[in-house]
PDB file of C-alpha atoms in Angstrom:
ATOM      1  CA  MET G 557     -66.903  53.462 -13.919  1.00 33.00           C
ATOM      2  CA  ALA G 558     -68.800  51.597 -16.604  1.00 37.00           C
ATOM      3  CA  SER G 559     -69.430  53.216 -19.969  1.00 39.00           C
ATOM      4  CA  THR G 560     -72.873  54.671 -20.620  1.00 39.00           C
ATOM      5  CA  GLY G 561     -72.124  55.923 -24.114  1.00 45.00           C
ATOM      6  CA  GLY G 562     -72.838  59.481 -22.959  1.00 45.00           C
ATOM      7  CA  PRO G 563     -70.707  62.595 -22.646  1.00 51.00           C
ATOM      8  CA  PRO G 564     -67.808  62.765 -20.206  1.00 51.00           C
ATOM      9  CA  GLY G 565     -69.415  65.928 -18.810  1.00 54.00           C
ATOM     10  CA  GLY G 566     -67.842  68.947 -17.224  1.00 63.00           C
ATOM     11  CA  GLY G 567     -65.164  69.455 -19.854  1.00 81.00           C
ATOM     12  CA  GLY G 568     -63.398  66.137 -19.339  1.00 96.00           C
ATOM     13  CA  THR G 569     -60.455  64.728 -21.271  1.00 97.00           C
ATOM     14  CA  ALA G 570     -61.026  62.856 -24.539  1.00 98.00           C
ATOM     15  CA  PHE G 571     -58.670  60.721 -26.593  1.00 98.00           C
ATOM     16  CA  VAL G 572     -59.507  60.860 -30.329  1.00 98.00           C
ATOM     17  CA  LEU G 573     -57.929  58.035 -32.336  1.00 97.00           C
ATOM     18  CA  GLY G 574     -57.943  58.402 -36.107  1.00 95.00           C
ATOM     19  CA  GLY G 575     -57.862  55.877 -38.920  1.00 91.00           C
ATOM     20  CA  GLY G 576     -54.895  54.852 -41.028  1.00 84.00           C
ATOM     21  CA  GLY G 577     -54.443  51.091 -41.267  1.00 83.00           C
ATOM     22  CA  VAL G 578     -51.060  49.700 -40.284  1.00 83.00           C
ATOM     23  CA  LEU G 579     -49.842  53.238 -39.586  1.00 87.00           C
ATOM     24  CA  GLY G 580     -52.174  53.159 -36.582  1.00 90.00           C
ATOM     25  CA  ALA G 581     -49.394  51.466 -34.635  1.00 93.00           C
ATOM     26  CA  ALA G 582     -48.170  55.000 -33.928  1.00 94.00           C
ATOM     27  CA  GLU G 583     -51.210  55.520 -31.710  1.00 97.00           C
ATOM     28  CA  VAL G 584     -49.906  52.848 -29.334  1.00 97.00           C
ATOM     29  CA  GLY G 585     -46.741  54.866 -28.776  1.00 97.00           C
ATOM     30  CA  MET G 586     -48.774  58.027 -28.178  1.00 97.00           C
ATOM     31  CA  LEU G 587     -50.974  56.215 -25.646  1.00 98.00           C
ATOM     32  CA  HIS G 588     -47.853  54.999 -23.874  1.00 97.00           C
ATOM     33  CA  ALA G 589     -46.556  58.574 -23.605  1.00 98.00           C
ATOM     34  CA  LEU G 590     -49.892  59.875 -22.298  1.00 98.00           C
ATOM     35  CA  PHE G 591     -50.281  57.223 -19.603  1.00 97.00           C
ATOM     36  CA  GLU G 592     -46.660  57.611 -18.532  1.00 97.00           C
ATOM     37  CA  ARG G 593     -47.488  61.210 -17.670  1.00 96.00           C
ATOM     38  CA  GLY G 594     -50.654  60.372 -15.796  1.00 96.00           C
ATOM     39  CA  ILE G 595     -52.989  61.634 -18.518  1.00 97.00           C
ATOM     40  CA  ARG G 596     -56.139  59.495 -18.490  1.00 97.00           C
ATOM     41  CA  PRO G 597     -59.252  59.741 -20.709  1.00 97.00           C
ATOM     42  CA  ASP G 598     -62.798  60.397 -19.577  1.00 97.00           C
ATOM     43  CA  LEU G 599     -63.924  59.549 -23.109  1.00 98.00           C
ATOM     44  CA  VAL G 600     -62.428  57.660 -26.059  1.00 98.00           C
ATOM     45  CA  VAL G 601     -63.649  57.992 -29.653  1.00 98.00           C
ATOM     46  CA  GLY G 602     -62.146  56.128 -32.585  1.00 97.00           C
ATOM     47  CA  THR G 603     -62.326  55.453 -36.283  1.00 96.00           C
ATOM     48  CA  SER G 604     -61.183  52.338 -38.166  1.00 94.00           C
ATOM     49  CA  VAL G 605     -57.862  51.160 -36.693  1.00 94.00           C
ATOM     50  CA  GLY G 606     -58.409  53.855 -34.066  1.00 96.00           C
ATOM     51  CA  ALA G 607     -61.554  51.967 -33.059  1.00 97.00           C
ATOM     52  CA  ILE G 608     -59.449  48.872 -32.373  1.00 96.00           C
ATOM     53  CA  ASN G 609     -56.903  50.816 -30.325  1.00 97.00           C
ATOM     54  CA  GLY G 610     -59.642  52.841 -28.645  1.00 98.00           C
ATOM     55  CA  ALA G 611     -61.803  49.892 -27.610  1.00 98.00           C
ATOM     56  CA  LEU G 612     -58.847  48.102 -26.060  1.00 97.00           C
ATOM     57  CA  VAL G 613     -57.671  51.133 -24.095  1.00 97.00           C
ATOM     58  CA  ALA G 614     -61.236  51.945 -22.963  1.00 98.00           C
ATOM     59  CA  ALA G 615     -61.498  48.398 -21.636  1.00 97.00           C
ATOM     60  CA  ASP G 616     -58.274  48.784 -19.637  1.00 97.00           C
ATOM     61  CA  PRO G 617     -57.217  52.449 -19.344  1.00 97.00           C
ATOM     62  CA  THR G 618     -53.916  51.745 -17.580  1.00 96.00           C
ATOM     63  CA  PRO G 619     -50.260  51.491 -18.589  1.00 95.00           C
ATOM     64  CA  GLY G 620     -50.698  47.714 -18.439  1.00 95.00           C
ATOM     65  CA  GLY G 621     -53.572  47.978 -20.906  1.00 95.00           C
ATOM     66  CA  VAL G 622     -51.361  49.906 -23.318  1.00 96.00           C
ATOM     67  CA  GLU G 623     -48.675  47.249 -22.990  1.00 95.00           C
ATOM     68  CA  ARG G 624     -51.236  44.581 -23.842  1.00 93.00           C
ATOM     69  CA  LEU G 625     -52.302  46.657 -26.843  1.00 95.00           C
ATOM     70  CA  ARG G 626     -48.705  46.627 -27.998  1.00 93.00           C
ATOM     71  CA  GLY G 627     -48.886  42.840 -27.768  1.00 90.00           C
ATOM     72  CA  VAL G 628     -51.998  42.825 -29.957  1.00 90.00           C
ATOM     73  CA  TRP G 629     -50.046  44.685 -32.628  1.00 89.00           C
ATOM     74  CA  ALA G 630     -47.310  42.079 -32.385  1.00 84.00           C
ATOM     75  CA  GLU G 631     -49.964  39.438 -33.021  1.00 81.00           C
ATOM     76  CA  LEU G 632     -51.284  41.360 -36.009  1.00 73.00           C
ATOM     77  CA  THR G 633     -47.780  40.926 -37.382  1.00 64.00           C
ATOM     78  CA  SER G 634     -47.336  37.251 -36.530  1.00 60.00           C
ATOM     79  CA  ARG G 635     -50.839  35.882 -37.080  1.00 59.00           C
ATOM     80  CA  GLY G 636     -51.312  37.327 -40.528  1.00 58.00           C
ATOM     81  CA  VAL G 637     -54.774  38.848 -40.178  1.00 60.00           C
ATOM     82  CA  PHE G 638     -54.482  39.918 -43.811  1.00 59.00           C
ATOM     83  CA  ALA G 639     -52.497  36.878 -44.901  1.00 58.00           C
ATOM     84  CA  GLY G 640     -52.936  34.915 -48.090  1.00 56.00           C
ATOM     85  CA  SER G 641     -51.262  34.584 -51.453  1.00 46.00           C
ATOM     86  CA  MET G 642     -52.208  36.717 -54.411  1.00 59.00           C
ATOM     87  CA  LEU G 643     -54.029  33.690 -55.813  1.00 56.00           C
ATOM     88  CA  SER G 644     -56.100  33.198 -52.665  1.00 58.00           C
ATOM     89  CA  ARG G 645     -56.970  36.890 -52.479  1.00 52.00           C
ATOM     90  CA  VAL G 646     -58.074  36.895 -56.103  1.00 50.00           C
ATOM     91  CA  GLY G 647     -60.087  33.760 -55.367  1.00 54.00           C
ATOM     92  CA  THR G 648     -61.853  35.497 -52.489  1.00 55.00           C
ATOM     93  CA  LEU G 649     -62.610  38.473 -54.707  1.00 53.00           C
ATOM     94  CA  VAL G 650     -63.990  36.279 -57.467  1.00 52.00           C
ATOM     95  CA  ARG G 651     -66.149  34.390 -54.978  1.00 65.00           C
ATOM     96  CA  THR G 652     -67.471  37.401 -53.058  1.00 59.00           C
ATOM     97  CA  ARG G 653     -67.208  40.057 -55.811  1.00 60.00           C
ATOM     98  CA  THR G 654     -66.684  42.716 -53.121  1.00 65.00           C
ATOM     99  CA  HIS G 655     -63.565  42.038 -51.006  1.00 50.00           C
ATOM    100  CA  VAL G 656     -60.265  40.165 -50.835  1.00 61.00           C
ATOM    101  CA  HIS G 657     -60.098  39.151 -47.143  1.00 68.00           C
ATOM    102  CA  ALA G 658     -62.462  37.456 -44.713  1.00 69.00           C
ATOM    103  CA  ARG G 659     -63.240  39.287 -41.491  1.00 75.00           C
ATOM    104  CA  GLU G 660     -62.969  36.191 -39.261  1.00 83.00           C
ATOM    105  CA  PRO G 661     -59.227  36.483 -38.424  1.00 83.00           C
ATOM    106  CA  LEU G 662     -59.728  40.050 -37.186  1.00 87.00           C
ATOM    107  CA  ARG G 663     -62.895  39.060 -35.333  1.00 90.00           C
ATOM    108  CA  ASP G 664     -61.034  36.215 -33.617  1.00 89.00           C
ATOM    109  CA  LEU G 665     -58.218  38.565 -32.572  1.00 89.00           C
ATOM    110  CA  LEU G 666     -60.640  41.108 -31.090  1.00 93.00           C
ATOM    111  CA  THR G 667     -62.684  38.455 -29.322  1.00 94.00           C
ATOM    112  CA  GLU G 668     -59.551  36.978 -27.801  1.00 93.00           C
ATOM    113  CA  HIS G 669     -58.073  40.236 -26.528  1.00 93.00           C
ATOM    114  CA  LEU G 670     -61.063  42.397 -25.576  1.00 94.00           C
ATOM    115  CA  PRO G 671     -61.784  41.557 -21.932  1.00 93.00           C
ATOM    116  CA  VAL G 672     -65.440  42.655 -22.251  1.00 95.00           C
ATOM    117  CA  HIS G 673     -68.197  42.072 -24.770  1.00 94.00           C
ATOM    118  CA  THR G 674     -70.334  45.212 -24.631  1.00 97.00           C
ATOM    119  CA  PHE G 675     -69.912  48.980 -24.496  1.00 98.00           C
ATOM    120  CA  GLY G 676     -71.559  49.020 -21.073  1.00 97.00           C
ATOM    121  CA  GLU G 677     -68.788  46.909 -19.566  1.00 97.00           C
ATOM    122  CA  LEU G 678     -65.980  49.275 -20.582  1.00 98.00           C
ATOM    123  CA  GLN G 679     -64.071  51.194 -17.919  1.00 97.00           C
ATOM    124  CA  VAL G 680     -64.233  54.451 -19.907  1.00 97.00           C
ATOM    125  CA  PRO G 681     -67.021  55.641 -22.252  1.00 97.00           C
ATOM    126  CA  PHE G 682     -66.129  54.749 -25.832  1.00 98.00           C
ATOM    127  CA  GLN G 683     -67.725  55.384 -29.207  1.00 98.00           C
ATOM    128  CA  CYS G 684     -66.688  54.422 -32.734  1.00 98.00           C
ATOM    129  CA  VAL G 685     -67.991  55.459 -36.118  1.00 98.00           C
ATOM    130  CA  ALA G 686     -68.833  53.601 -39.312  1.00 98.00           C
ATOM    131  CA  ALA G 687     -70.352  54.621 -42.642  1.00 96.00           C
ATOM    132  CA  SER G 688     -73.902  53.436 -43.301  1.00 97.00           C
ATOM    133  CA  ILE G 689     -74.296  52.328 -46.904  1.00 96.00           C
ATOM    134  CA  GLU G 690     -78.092  52.616 -46.993  1.00 97.00           C
ATOM    135  CA  ARG G 691     -78.190  56.097 -45.438  1.00 96.00           C
ATOM    136  CA  ALA G 692     -74.877  57.363 -46.863  1.00 95.00           C
ATOM    137  CA  ALA G 693     -74.209  58.786 -43.407  1.00 96.00           C
ATOM    138  CA  GLU G 694     -72.032  58.348 -40.357  1.00 96.00           C
ATOM    139  CA  HIS G 695     -73.295  56.060 -37.628  1.00 98.00           C
ATOM    140  CA  TRP G 696     -71.924  56.182 -34.097  1.00 98.00           C
ATOM    141  CA  PHE G 697     -71.911  52.974 -32.082  1.00 98.00           C
ATOM    142  CA  THR G 698     -72.439  53.722 -28.402  1.00 98.00           C
ATOM    143  CA  ASP G 699     -73.961  50.587 -26.868  1.00 97.00           C
ATOM    144  CA  GLY G 700     -74.556  46.908 -27.474  1.00 97.00           C
ATOM    145  CA  GLY G 701     -72.022  44.444 -28.823  1.00 97.00           C
ATOM    146  CA  LEU G 702     -68.474  45.766 -28.996  1.00 98.00           C
ATOM    147  CA  VAL G 703     -66.742  43.469 -31.490  1.00 97.00           C
ATOM    148  CA  ASP G 704     -69.288  43.929 -34.279  1.00 97.00           C
ATOM    149  CA  ALA G 705     -69.174  47.709 -33.852  1.00 98.00           C
ATOM    150  CA  VAL G 706     -65.385  47.776 -34.095  1.00 97.00           C
ATOM    151  CA  LEU G 707     -65.459  45.467 -37.115  1.00 96.00           C
ATOM    152  CA  ALA G 708     -67.945  47.816 -38.810  1.00 97.00           C
ATOM    153  CA  SER G 709     -65.657  50.780 -38.162  1.00 97.00           C
ATOM    154  CA  CYS G 710     -62.750  48.796 -39.688  1.00 92.00           C
ATOM    155  CA  ALA G 711     -64.495  47.444 -42.793  1.00 92.00           C
ATOM    156  CA  VAL G 712     -62.143  48.937 -45.390  1.00 86.00           C
ATOM    157  CA  PRO G 713     -63.925  48.954 -48.784  1.00 84.00           C
ATOM    158  CA  GLY G 714     -62.566  46.280 -51.078  1.00 76.00           C
ATOM    159  CA  LEU G 715     -60.425  44.658 -48.383  1.00 80.00           C
ATOM    160  CA  LEU G 716     -63.066  43.496 -45.894  1.00 85.00           C
ATOM    161  CA  PRO G 717     -66.804  42.861 -46.331  1.00 87.00           C
ATOM    162  CA  PRO G 718     -69.393  45.332 -45.075  1.00 91.00           C
ATOM    163  CA  VAL G 719     -70.762  44.493 -41.627  1.00 94.00           C
ATOM    164  CA  GLU G 720     -74.515  43.968 -41.447  1.00 95.00           C
ATOM    165  CA  LEU G 721     -76.228  44.916 -38.191  1.00 96.00           C
ATOM    166  CA  ASP G 722     -80.005  45.108 -37.784  1.00 94.00           C
ATOM    167  CA  GLY G 723     -80.530  45.102 -41.547  1.00 96.00           C
ATOM    168  CA  GLU G 724     -78.092  47.944 -42.212  1.00 97.00           C
ATOM    169  CA  HIS G 725     -74.661  47.601 -43.834  1.00 96.00           C
ATOM    170  CA  TYR G 726     -71.580  49.459 -42.664  1.00 97.00           C
ATOM    171  CA  LEU G 727     -68.177  50.303 -44.110  1.00 94.00           C
ATOM    172  CA  ASP G 728     -65.022  51.848 -42.659  1.00 93.00           C
ATOM    173  CA  GLY G 729     -65.597  54.931 -40.504  1.00 95.00           C
ATOM    174  CA  GLY G 730     -62.739  56.749 -42.211  1.00 91.00           C
ATOM    175  CA  LEU G 731     -65.095  57.383 -45.133  1.00 90.00           C
ATOM    176  CA  VAL G 732     -67.159  59.777 -43.020  1.00 93.00           C
ATOM    177  CA  HIS G 733     -65.031  60.879 -40.062  1.00 92.00           C
ATOM    178  CA  SER G 734     -61.357  59.957 -40.161  1.00 92.00           C
ATOM    179  CA  ILE G 735     -60.242  61.993 -37.117  1.00 94.00           C
ATOM    180  CA  PRO G 736     -63.447  62.617 -35.155  1.00 95.00           C
ATOM    181  CA  VAL G 737     -62.544  65.669 -33.078  1.00 96.00           C
ATOM    182  CA  GLY G 738     -66.027  67.080 -33.638  1.00 96.00           C
ATOM    183  CA  ARG G 739     -67.617  64.102 -31.924  1.00 97.00           C
ATOM    184  CA  ALA G 740     -65.503  64.604 -28.798  1.00 97.00           C
ATOM    185  CA  VAL G 741     -66.489  68.278 -28.753  1.00 97.00           C
ATOM    186  CA  ALA G 742     -70.177  67.405 -29.158  1.00 96.00           C
ATOM    187  CA  LEU G 743     -69.922  65.029 -26.203  1.00 96.00           C
ATOM    188  CA  GLY G 744     -68.621  67.767 -23.954  1.00 96.00           C
ATOM    189  CA  ALA G 745     -64.865  67.216 -23.840  1.00 97.00           C
ATOM    190  CA  GLY G 746     -62.839  70.212 -22.708  1.00 96.00           C
ATOM    191  CA  THR G 747     -59.361  68.835 -23.413  1.00 97.00           C
ATOM    192  CA  ILE G 748     -58.784  66.641 -26.453  1.00 97.00           C
ATOM    193  CA  TYR G 749     -55.692  64.662 -27.395  1.00 97.00           C
ATOM    194  CA  VAL G 750     -55.593  63.729 -31.080  1.00 97.00           C
ATOM    195  CA  LEU G 751     -53.775  60.498 -31.907  1.00 97.00           C
ATOM    196  CA  HIS G 752     -53.245  60.156 -35.654  1.00 90.00           C
ATOM    197  CA  VAL G 753     -51.044  58.309 -38.138  1.00 84.00           C
ATOM    198  CA  GLY G 754     -48.805  61.168 -39.249  1.00 71.00           C
ATOM    199  CA  ARG G 755     -50.039  62.330 -42.659  1.00 67.00           C
ATOM    200  CA  ILE G 756     -52.116  65.379 -41.813  1.00 74.00           C
ATOM    201  CA  ASP G 757     -49.237  67.850 -41.571  1.00 67.00           C
ATOM    202  CA  ARG G 758     -47.722  67.120 -45.004  1.00 74.00           C
ATOM    203  CA  PRO G 759     -48.904  69.078 -48.051  1.00 79.00           C
ATOM    204  CA  LEU G 760     -50.559  67.169 -50.872  1.00 82.00           C
ATOM    205  CA  ARG G 761     -49.530  67.439 -54.494  1.00 85.00           C
ATOM    206  CA  PRO G 762     -51.631  67.012 -57.647  1.00 89.00           C
ATOM    207  CA  PRO G 763     -51.889  63.381 -58.784  1.00 86.00           C
ATOM    208  CA  THR G 764     -49.703  62.376 -61.715  1.00 87.00           C
ATOM    209  CA  ARG G 765     -50.470  58.634 -61.877  1.00 85.00           C
ATOM    210  CA  PRO G 766     -53.794  56.770 -62.077  1.00 83.00           C
ATOM    211  CA  TRP G 767     -53.662  55.233 -58.590  1.00 74.00           C
ATOM    212  CA  GLU G 768     -52.911  58.609 -57.020  1.00 81.00           C
ATOM    213  CA  VAL G 769     -56.235  60.147 -58.033  1.00 87.00           C
ATOM    214  CA  ALA G 770     -58.437  58.263 -55.526  1.00 79.00           C
ATOM    215  CA  LEU G 771     -55.788  58.448 -52.810  1.00 79.00           C
ATOM    216  CA  VAL G 772     -55.419  62.219 -53.089  1.00 84.00           C
ATOM    217  CA  ALA G 773     -59.203  62.691 -53.276  1.00 83.00           C
ATOM    218  CA  PHE G 774     -59.718  60.684 -50.092  1.00 76.00           C
ATOM    219  CA  GLU G 775     -56.930  62.550 -48.332  1.00 81.00           C
ATOM    220  CA  ILE G 776     -58.511  65.901 -49.218  1.00 86.00           C
ATOM    221  CA  ALA G 777     -61.840  64.754 -47.769  1.00 80.00           C
ATOM    222  CA  ARG G 778     -60.361  63.490 -44.491  1.00 77.00           C
ATOM    223  CA  ARG G 779     -58.168  66.532 -43.943  1.00 85.00           C
ATOM    224  CA  HIS G 780     -60.933  68.986 -44.809  1.00 87.00           C
ATOM    225  CA  ARG G 781     -63.257  67.714 -42.090  1.00 89.00           C
ATOM    226  CA  PHE G 782     -60.459  67.615 -39.508  1.00 91.00           C
ATOM    227  CA  ALA G 783     -59.459  71.198 -40.349  1.00 90.00           C
ATOM    228  CA  ALA G 784     -63.093  72.291 -40.170  1.00 92.00           C
ATOM    229  CA  ASP G 785     -63.471  70.707 -36.737  1.00 93.00           C
ATOM    230  CA  LEU G 786     -60.402  72.549 -35.462  1.00 93.00           C
ATOM    231  CA  ALA G 787     -61.571  75.845 -36.941  1.00 93.00           C
ATOM    232  CA  ALA G 788     -64.961  75.489 -35.230  1.00 93.00           C
ATOM    233  CA  LEU G 789     -63.734  74.733 -31.713  1.00 95.00           C
ATOM    234  CA  PRO G 790     -65.962  76.403 -29.117  1.00 94.00           C
ATOM    235  CA  ASP G 791     -64.639  78.558 -26.298  1.00 93.00           C
ATOM    236  CA  GLY G 792     -62.887  76.634 -23.567  1.00 93.00           C
ATOM    237  CA  VAL G 793     -61.958  73.573 -25.636  1.00 96.00           C
ATOM    238  CA  THR G 794     -58.258  72.798 -26.115  1.00 95.00           C
ATOM    239  CA  VAL G 795     -56.922  70.294 -28.648  1.00 96.00           C
ATOM    240  CA  HIS G 796     -53.446  68.760 -28.514  1.00 95.00           C
ATOM    241  CA  VAL G 797     -52.415  67.124 -31.817  1.00 94.00           C
ATOM    242  CA  LEU G 798     -49.688  64.680 -30.858  1.00 95.00           C
ATOM    243  CA  PRO G 799     -46.791  64.128 -33.292  1.00 92.00           C
ATOM    244  CA  SER G 800     -46.351  60.671 -34.771  1.00 90.00           C
ATOM    245  CA  GLY G 801     -42.568  60.852 -35.089  1.00 89.00           C
ATOM    246  CA  GLU G 802     -42.771  59.969 -38.780  1.00 79.00           C
ATOM    247  CA  GLN G 803     -40.272  62.275 -40.459  1.00 67.00           C
ATOM    248  CA  ALA G 804     -40.635  60.628 -43.857  1.00 54.00           C
ATOM    249  CA  ALA G 805     -44.118  59.138 -43.877  1.00 47.00           C
ATOM    250  CA  PRO G 806     -45.439  58.209 -47.342  1.00 49.00           C
ATOM    251  CA  SER G 807     -47.517  60.876 -49.027  1.00 52.00           C
ATOM    252  CA  ALA G 808     -51.063  60.188 -50.148  1.00 49.00           C
ATOM    253  CA  GLY G 809     -49.851  59.433 -53.656  1.00 48.00           C
ATOM    254  CA  ASP G 810     -47.048  57.109 -52.621  1.00 49.00           C
ATOM    255  CA  LEU G 811     -47.584  53.432 -53.430  1.00 44.00           C
ATOM    256  CA  ARG G 812     -46.282  52.576 -49.963  1.00 46.00           C
ATOM    257  CA  SER G 813     -49.605  53.859 -48.595  1.00 48.00           C
ATOM    258  CA  LEU G 814     -51.236  50.846 -50.292  1.00 45.00           C
ATOM    259  CA  ARG G 815     -49.071  48.286 -48.466  1.00 52.00           C
ATOM    260  CA  TYR G 816     -51.688  47.519 -45.859  1.00 52.00           C
ATOM    261  CA  ARG G 817     -50.239  44.054 -45.127  1.00 49.00           C
ATOM    262  CA  ASP G 818     -46.725  45.258 -44.311  1.00 60.00           C
ATOM    263  CA  PHE G 819     -46.383  45.088 -40.523  1.00 60.00           C
ATOM    264  CA  SER G 820     -42.592  44.957 -40.560  1.00 67.00           C
ATOM    265  CA  GLY G 821     -42.185  48.475 -39.204  1.00 79.00           C
ATOM    266  CA  VAL G 822     -44.724  48.257 -36.372  1.00 87.00           C
ATOM    267  CA  THR G 823     -42.268  48.180 -33.466  1.00 90.00           C
ATOM    268  CA  ASP G 824     -40.196  51.075 -34.794  1.00 91.00           C
ATOM    269  CA  ARG G 825     -43.342  53.102 -35.522  1.00 92.00           C
ATOM    270  CA  ILE G 826     -44.595  52.613 -31.952  1.00 95.00           C
ATOM    271  CA  ASP G 827     -41.231  53.612 -30.495  1.00 95.00           C
ATOM    272  CA  ARG G 828     -40.886  56.722 -32.681  1.00 94.00           C
ATOM    273  CA  ALA G 829     -44.369  57.903 -31.764  1.00 95.00           C
ATOM    274  CA  HIS G 830     -43.708  57.264 -28.082  1.00 96.00           C
ATOM    275  CA  ALA G 831     -40.558  59.389 -28.171  1.00 96.00           C
ATOM    276  CA  ALA G 832     -42.087  62.194 -30.248  1.00 94.00           C
ATOM    277  CA  ALA G 833     -45.325  62.395 -28.246  1.00 96.00           C
ATOM    278  CA  GLY G 834     -43.401  62.281 -24.981  1.00 96.00           C
ATOM    279  CA  ALA G 835     -41.141  65.147 -26.031  1.00 95.00           C
ATOM    280  CA  HIS G 836     -44.178  67.125 -27.164  1.00 94.00           C
ATOM    281  CA  LEU G 837     -45.998  66.607 -23.863  1.00 95.00           C
ATOM    282  CA  ASP G 838     -42.931  67.393 -21.779  1.00 94.00           C
ATOM    283  CA  GLY G 839     -42.321  70.551 -23.747  1.00 89.00           C
ATOM    284  CA  SER G 840     -45.957  71.633 -23.555  1.00 63.00           C
ATOM    285  CA  GLY G 841     -46.119  71.731 -27.340  1.00 63.00           C
ATOM    286  CA  PRO G 842     -48.580  74.007 -29.132  1.00 64.00           C
ATOM    287  CA  ALA G 843     -52.275  73.360 -28.659  1.00 69.00           C
ATOM    288  CA  VAL G 844     -55.321  74.545 -30.589  1.00 70.00           C
ATOM    289  CA  GLY G 845     -58.005  76.318 -28.597  1.00 63.00           C
ATOM    290  CA  GLY G 846     -61.405  77.812 -29.237  1.00 58.00           C
ATOM    291  CA  ALA G 847     -61.338  81.553 -29.631  1.00 48.00           C
TER     292      ALA G 847
END
């Protein structure tokens, strides 16, 4: 069934894929566990790196599609999408005054691996979110060109340039909706599986160093909206928050959370998430439901 950008209808199953940069590799392991158990989406929504994972799985919602997604992550490691010496990154920043990496390597990777070009060609309805600069608001992409929409959702401020579409400029969707459970609910999903990067269940602590201030502030904002979405679930909607398997994930104030170019742990992160999500699903782990 081709995507229409509309609701799955009738309380279908939605996969919600959150943002989180390189930590988003965990979502591949969760997808593997879901498809192994015959759990298929009627709707996929994603933010930032979750938009990349989500678009690829919506294009091929099969175990083979998940295996190909794992291959894309291997290429992110080998092709150096965020490659470049400190000198070259500084040079890019001086030249552009807004960002340190070009978007073309990521565009090339998406163009090469996405088997379709538009939302309408997807096998499962898919939507992704970005932050509109001009309107200071979330914008959901539901139709038209797929690669540009995903790039807009992934345009991390300071790392990648804003994406301009139809005269409007967009930045990373994580600024407005990092784990978009509310969108899946609004589109009529009855069962929602949340695929996230593994930070939401760890308490924050007050910042003690300059770089921690912005990181903690952002983490408060993203967790607050996610918690509000869960608290406002309507009757009949069930949410399963899958575990990432990260027992010692960096906290929001940890400098390791800034190492966006470190793909060395991708394979292990995928495998840990696969094992943890599988155990959770097999054990019918706790779910959140509307009262």
